[in-house]
């Protein structure tokens, strides 16, 4: 089974621009979660999508948004980029139906640099 | 809400020695505790997990222990090897929304 894939792997943007990141979950997984990871920081939860609906949301400003398509692929968008948005953005998938019994599987991440 | 604290932030051990990383959590209702390993340039990968009805779990050189009364759990790596060098994250899952709450991570360095 193919793992979680994320595109692009690396991205350079300038302040004020917007960016869209993509995540393809493991086949059969309907839940996709997004995380931001900055140097020296842990994993900050952004949001989770399940069956095209946002199921959970972290404490990030409205500039961070996402969506999920009918094939479970998900996109994350950041508008009006700030220098502090430079980070590794990770996507994780799981089936989404068994609650705490489920393992989250992570993709390799998209490294975003904002200049 | 749930809060997870992880210690130490950096751990350096001699190859062949054991390493122990500890985490404490605040929500006594949390019932699932995974540990992830993140190597440079990669996403985190699950290495072991434990559920609240179990006190200890082992998988070869890796073990996790859970003390529900004290609300802490630990990762034990024996006979450490160079490939164990990575950042390790603990997490706890409260049943309220089944979202993992993460520790800040421990950078494990294995000295040759």
mmCIF file of C-alpha atoms in Angstrom:
data_model
loop_
_atom_site.group_PDB
_atom_site.id
_atom_site.type_symbol
_atom_site.label_atom_id
_atom_site.label_comp_id
_atom_site.label_asym_id
_atom_site.label_seq_id
_atom_site.Cartn_x
_atom_site.Cartn_y
_atom_site.Cartn_z
ATOM 1 C CA UNK A 1 0.000 0.000 0.000
ATOM 2 C CA UNK A 2 1.355 3.433 -0.912
ATOM 3 C CA UNK A 3 2.003 5.798 1.970
ATOM 4 C CA UNK A 4 0.875 9.354 2.509
ATOM 5 C CA UNK A 5 2.214 11.649 -0.190
ATOM 6 C CA UNK A 6 2.619 15.406 -0.037
ATOM 7 C CA UNK A 7 3.363 17.872 -2.798
ATOM 8 C CA UNK A 8 5.350 19.910 -3.270
ATOM 9 C CA UNK A 9 8.189 18.846 -0.972
ATOM 10 C CA UNK A 10 9.798 22.284 -0.919
ATOM 11 C CA UNK A 11 8.413 25.723 -1.531
ATOM 12 C CA UNK A 12 9.762 29.276 -1.371
ATOM 13 C CA UNK A 13 7.352 32.192 -1.208
ATOM 14 C CA UNK A 14 7.498 35.861 -0.290
ATOM 15 C CA UNK A 15 5.532 37.692 2.364
ATOM 16 C CA UNK A 16 1.999 38.504 1.352
ATOM 17 C CA UNK A 17 1.686 35.677 -1.135
ATOM 18 C CA UNK A 18 -0.549 32.679 -0.679
ATOM 19 C CA UNK A 19 0.293 29.002 -0.935
ATOM 20 C CA UNK A 20 -1.560 25.723 -1.440
ATOM 21 C CA UNK A 21 -0.198 22.407 -0.223
ATOM 22 C CA UNK A 22 -1.553 19.018 -1.227
ATOM 23 C CA UNK A 23 -1.859 15.710 0.597
ATOM 24 C CA UNK A 24 -2.926 12.309 -0.717
ATOM 25 C CA UNK A 25 -3.823 9.900 2.107
ATOM 26 C CA UNK A 26 -3.332 6.170 2.230
ATOM 27 C CA UNK A 27 -5.946 4.397 0.128
ATOM 28 C CA UNK A 28 -9.068 3.781 2.206
ATOM 29 C CA UNK A 29 -8.270 6.479 4.757
ATOM 30 C CA UNK A 30 -10.948 9.123 5.044
ATOM 31 C CA UNK A 31 -9.363 11.334 7.695
ATOM 32 C CA UNK A 32 -6.593 13.813 6.955
ATOM 33 C CA UNK A 33 -4.978 15.974 9.620
ATOM 34 C CA UNK A 34 -2.568 18.843 9.071
ATOM 35 C CA UNK A 35 0.226 19.928 11.402
ATOM 36 C CA UNK A 36 2.749 22.744 11.480
ATOM 37 C CA UNK A 37 6.226 21.961 12.771
ATOM 38 C CA UNK A 38 8.742 24.755 13.370
ATOM 39 C CA UNK A 39 12.379 24.273 14.466
ATOM 40 C CA UNK A 40 12.555 23.282 18.094
ATOM 41 C CA UNK A 41 8.788 23.034 18.341
ATOM 42 C CA UNK A 42 6.531 20.095 18.550
ATOM 43 C CA UNK A 43 3.655 19.337 16.260
ATOM 44 C CA UNK A 44 1.010 22.037 16.216
ATOM 45 C CA UNK A 45 -2.361 20.752 15.086
ATOM 46 C CA UNK A 46 -4.039 22.806 12.364
ATOM 47 C CA UNK A 47 -7.191 20.883 11.443
ATOM 48 C CA UNK A 48 -8.646 17.518 10.569
ATOM 49 C CA UNK A 49 -10.928 16.686 7.670
ATOM 50 C CA UNK A 50 -13.134 13.634 7.455
ATOM 51 C CA UNK A 51 -15.417 12.872 4.529
ATOM 52 C CA UNK A 52 -14.994 16.402 3.132
ATOM 53 C CA UNK A 53 -15.956 18.064 6.433
ATOM 54 C CA UNK A 54 -13.704 19.780 8.943
ATOM 55 C CA UNK A 55 -14.021 17.689 12.083
ATOM 56 C CA UNK A 56 -11.514 19.349 14.410
ATOM 57 C CA UNK A 57 -9.625 22.620 14.395
ATOM 58 C CA UNK A 58 -6.554 23.892 16.215
ATOM 59 C CA UNK A 59 -5.729 27.434 17.313
ATOM 60 C CA UNK A 60 -4.503 28.988 14.107
ATOM 61 C CA UNK A 61 -5.689 32.229 12.484
ATOM 62 C CA UNK A 62 -8.198 32.216 9.661
ATOM 63 C CA UNK A 63 -5.373 32.661 7.134
ATOM 64 C CA UNK A 64 -4.945 28.900 7.412
ATOM 65 C CA UNK A 65 -7.682 26.962 5.704
ATOM 66 C CA UNK A 66 -8.189 23.583 4.174
ATOM 67 C CA UNK A 67 -10.519 21.383 2.262
ATOM 68 C CA UNK A 68 -10.989 17.755 1.382
ATOM 69 C CA UNK A 69 -12.190 16.268 -1.847
ATOM 70 C CA UNK A 70 -14.456 13.296 -2.442
ATOM 71 C CA UNK A 71 -11.414 11.068 -3.062
ATOM 72 C CA UNK A 72 -10.097 12.068 0.416
ATOM 73 C CA UNK A 73 -7.225 14.110 -0.990
ATOM 74 C CA UNK A 74 -6.786 17.292 0.982
ATOM 75 C CA UNK A 75 -5.365 20.720 0.367
ATOM 76 C CA UNK A 76 -4.202 23.311 2.831
ATOM 77 C CA UNK A 77 -4.065 27.007 1.968
ATOM 78 C CA UNK A 78 -2.231 29.813 3.719
ATOM 79 C CA UNK A 79 -3.068 33.327 2.612
ATOM 80 C CA UNK A 80 -1.104 36.533 3.198
ATOM 81 C CA UNK A 81 2.052 34.668 4.161
ATOM 82 C CA UNK A 82 4.136 35.921 7.074
ATOM 83 C CA UNK A 83 7.775 35.165 7.882
ATOM 84 C CA UNK A 84 6.607 33.112 10.865
ATOM 85 C CA UNK A 85 4.753 30.734 8.580
ATOM 86 C CA UNK A 86 8.074 29.210 7.541
ATOM 87 C CA UNK A 87 7.794 25.640 8.748
ATOM 88 C CA UNK A 88 7.455 21.999 7.850
ATOM 89 C CA UNK A 89 3.810 21.206 7.151
ATOM 90 C CA UNK A 90 2.888 17.622 7.812
ATOM 91 C CA UNK A 91 -0.141 15.703 6.748
ATOM 92 C CA UNK A 92 -1.327 12.549 8.485
ATOM 93 C CA UNK A 93 -4.046 10.110 7.508
ATOM 94 C CA UNK A 94 -6.079 7.437 9.266
ATOM 95 C CA UNK A 95 -9.317 5.630 8.505
ATOM 96 C CA UNK A 96 -11.139 8.070 10.788
ATOM 97 C CA UNK A 97 -13.821 5.697 11.975
ATOM 98 C CA UNK A 98 -12.427 3.889 15.004
ATOM 99 C CA UNK A 99 -11.583 6.708 17.382
ATOM 100 C CA UNK A 100 -8.674 6.109 19.650
ATOM 101 C CA UNK A 101 -7.854 2.759 18.084
ATOM 102 C CA UNK A 102 -6.386 4.362 15.037
ATOM 103 C CA UNK A 103 -2.797 5.020 14.123
ATOM 104 C CA UNK A 104 -1.957 8.209 12.295
ATOM 105 C CA UNK A 105 0.392 7.803 9.344
ATOM 106 C CA UNK A 106 2.446 10.814 8.359
ATOM 107 C CA UNK A 107 3.672 12.007 5.009
ATOM 108 C CA UNK A 108 7.203 13.393 4.487
ATOM 109 C CA UNK A 109 6.017 16.978 4.785
ATOM 110 C CA UNK A 110 6.241 20.148 2.726
ATOM 111 C CA UNK A 111 8.970 22.535 3.793
ATOM 112 C CA UNK A 112 7.802 26.123 3.283
ATOM 113 C CA UNK A 113 10.190 29.045 3.395
ATOM 114 C CA UNK A 114 8.758 32.550 3.459
ATOM 115 C CA UNK A 115 11.159 35.356 2.520
ATOM 116 C CA UNK B 1 -7.933 20.417 27.924
ATOM 117 C CA UNK B 2 -5.175 17.855 27.689
ATOM 118 C CA UNK B 3 -1.548 18.940 28.048
ATOM 119 C CA UNK B 4 1.513 16.758 27.508
ATOM 120 C CA UNK B 5 4.972 17.546 28.867
ATOM 121 C CA UNK B 6 8.019 15.677 27.606
ATOM 122 C CA UNK B 7 11.494 15.448 29.149
ATOM 123 C CA UNK B 8 14.321 15.771 28.462
ATOM 124 C CA UNK B 9 14.452 17.971 25.387
ATOM 125 C CA UNK B 10 17.844 16.516 24.465
ATOM 126 C CA UNK B 11 19.336 13.204 25.522
ATOM 127 C CA UNK B 12 22.827 12.032 24.701
ATOM 128 C CA UNK B 13 23.788 8.422 25.466
ATOM 129 C CA UNK B 14 26.691 6.160 24.637
ATOM 130 C CA UNK B 15 26.043 3.518 21.995
ATOM 131 C CA UNK B 16 24.929 0.335 23.711
ATOM 132 C CA UNK B 17 23.492 2.112 26.752
ATOM 133 C CA UNK B 18 19.791 2.570 27.488
ATOM 134 C CA UNK B 19 17.743 5.704 26.904
ATOM 135 C CA UNK B 20 14.595 6.751 28.741
ATOM 136 C CA UNK B 21 12.225 9.538 27.709
ATOM 137 C CA UNK B 22 9.364 10.573 29.980
ATOM 138 C CA UNK B 23 6.020 12.230 29.375
ATOM 139 C CA UNK B 24 3.289 13.405 31.703
ATOM 140 C CA UNK B 25 -0.288 14.181 30.763
ATOM 141 C CA UNK B 26 -3.029 16.118 32.487
ATOM 142 C CA UNK B 27 -6.325 14.578 31.350
ATOM 143 C CA UNK B 28 -6.977 11.386 33.301
ATOM 144 C CA UNK B 29 -9.506 10.339 30.631
ATOM 145 C CA UNK B 30 -6.802 10.016 27.957
ATOM 146 C CA UNK B 31 -6.593 6.402 26.907
ATOM 147 C CA UNK B 32 -4.135 6.084 24.046
ATOM 148 C CA UNK B 33 -0.424 6.956 24.135
ATOM 149 C CA UNK B 34 1.711 6.566 21.007
ATOM 150 C CA UNK B 35 5.383 7.278 20.491
ATOM 151 C CA UNK B 36 6.701 8.539 17.176
ATOM 152 C CA UNK B 37 10.236 8.726 15.812
ATOM 153 C CA UNK B 38 11.172 11.462 13.363
ATOM 154 C CA UNK B 39 14.355 11.164 11.388
ATOM 155 C CA UNK B 40 15.897 14.088 9.577
ATOM 156 C CA UNK B 41 13.918 15.071 6.502
ATOM 157 C CA UNK B 42 11.089 12.644 7.198
ATOM 158 C CA UNK B 43 7.669 12.676 8.774
ATOM 159 C CA UNK B 44 7.106 11.085 12.195
ATOM 160 C CA UNK B 45 6.693 7.316 12.225
ATOM 161 C CA UNK B 46 4.881 5.336 14.902
ATOM 162 C CA UNK B 47 7.278 3.070 16.793
ATOM 163 C CA UNK B 48 5.134 1.826 19.677
ATOM 164 C CA UNK B 49 1.884 2.667 21.423
ATOM 165 C CA UNK B 50 0.031 1.689 24.571
ATOM 166 C CA UNK B 51 -3.581 1.839 25.655
ATOM 167 C CA UNK B 52 -4.787 2.696 29.116
ATOM 168 C CA UNK B 53 -5.741 -0.858 30.058
ATOM 169 C CA UNK B 54 -2.114 -2.010 29.779
ATOM 170 C CA UNK B 55 0.840 -1.113 32.018
ATOM 171 C CA UNK B 56 3.717 -2.096 29.759
ATOM 172 C CA UNK B 57 4.379 -3.082 26.180
ATOM 173 C CA UNK B 58 7.570 -4.300 24.531
ATOM 174 C CA UNK B 59 8.762 -4.620 20.967
ATOM 175 C CA UNK B 60 12.331 -5.908 20.728
ATOM 176 C CA UNK B 61 14.593 -3.136 22.083
ATOM 177 C CA UNK B 62 11.742 -0.695 22.661
ATOM 178 C CA UNK B 63 9.319 -0.651 25.570
ATOM 179 C CA UNK B 64 6.703 1.748 26.868
ATOM 180 C CA UNK B 65 5.392 1.880 30.425
ATOM 181 C CA UNK B 66 2.255 3.633 31.624
ATOM 182 C CA UNK B 67 1.421 4.761 35.153
ATOM 183 C CA UNK B 68 -2.201 5.900 35.083
ATOM 184 C CA UNK B 69 -2.226 6.957 38.721
ATOM 185 C CA UNK B 70 0.688 9.307 38.266
ATOM 186 C CA UNK B 71 -0.379 10.166 34.711
ATOM 187 C CA UNK B 72 2.948 9.535 33.118
ATOM 188 C CA UNK B 73 4.367 7.210 30.506
ATOM 189 C CA UNK B 74 7.900 6.491 29.382
ATOM 190 C CA UNK B 75 9.785 5.195 26.372
ATOM 191 C CA UNK B 76 12.687 2.852 27.033
ATOM 192 C CA UNK B 77 15.255 1.988 24.370
ATOM 193 C CA UNK B 78 17.842 -0.637 25.289
ATOM 194 C CA UNK B 79 21.162 -1.401 23.585
ATOM 195 C CA UNK B 80 21.020 1.860 21.654
ATOM 196 C CA UNK B 81 22.414 1.967 18.146
ATOM 197 C CA UNK B 82 23.439 4.865 15.856
ATOM 198 C CA UNK B 83 20.220 4.502 13.864
ATOM 199 C CA UNK B 84 18.253 5.313 17.027
ATOM 200 C CA UNK B 85 19.429 8.920 16.711
ATOM 201 C CA UNK B 86 16.305 10.950 15.936
ATOM 202 C CA UNK B 87 13.656 13.145 17.525
ATOM 203 C CA UNK B 88 11.074 11.236 19.542
ATOM 204 C CA UNK B 89 7.575 12.536 20.242
ATOM 205 C CA UNK B 90 5.067 11.277 22.754
ATOM 206 C CA UNK B 91 1.361 11.984 22.492
ATOM 207 C CA UNK B 92 -1.862 11.402 24.384
ATOM 208 C CA UNK B 93 -5.365 11.070 23.037
ATOM 209 C CA UNK B 94 -8.316 12.220 25.138
ATOM 210 C CA UNK B 95 -11.618 10.601 24.126
ATOM 211 C CA UNK B 96 -13.356 13.961 23.783
ATOM 212 C CA UNK B 97 -12.373 14.482 20.145
ATOM 213 C CA UNK B 98 -9.828 11.721 19.394
ATOM 214 C CA UNK B 99 -7.145 14.254 18.563
ATOM 215 C CA UNK B 100 -3.579 13.562 19.584
ATOM 216 C CA UNK B 101 -1.986 16.071 21.961
ATOM 217 C CA UNK B 102 1.771 16.102 21.426
ATOM 218 C CA UNK B 103 4.816 16.523 23.617
ATOM 219 C CA UNK B 104 7.519 18.953 22.484
ATOM 220 C CA UNK B 105 9.920 16.203 21.413
ATOM 221 C CA UNK B 106 13.239 14.769 22.585
ATOM 222 C CA UNK B 107 16.334 14.827 20.431
ATOM 223 C CA UNK B 108 18.171 11.566 21.076
ATOM 224 C CA UNK B 109 21.864 11.514 20.224
ATOM 225 C CA UNK B 110 23.741 8.214 20.220
ATOM 226 C CA UNK B 111 27.462 8.718 20.728
ATOM 227 C CA UNK B 112 29.755 6.135 19.058
#
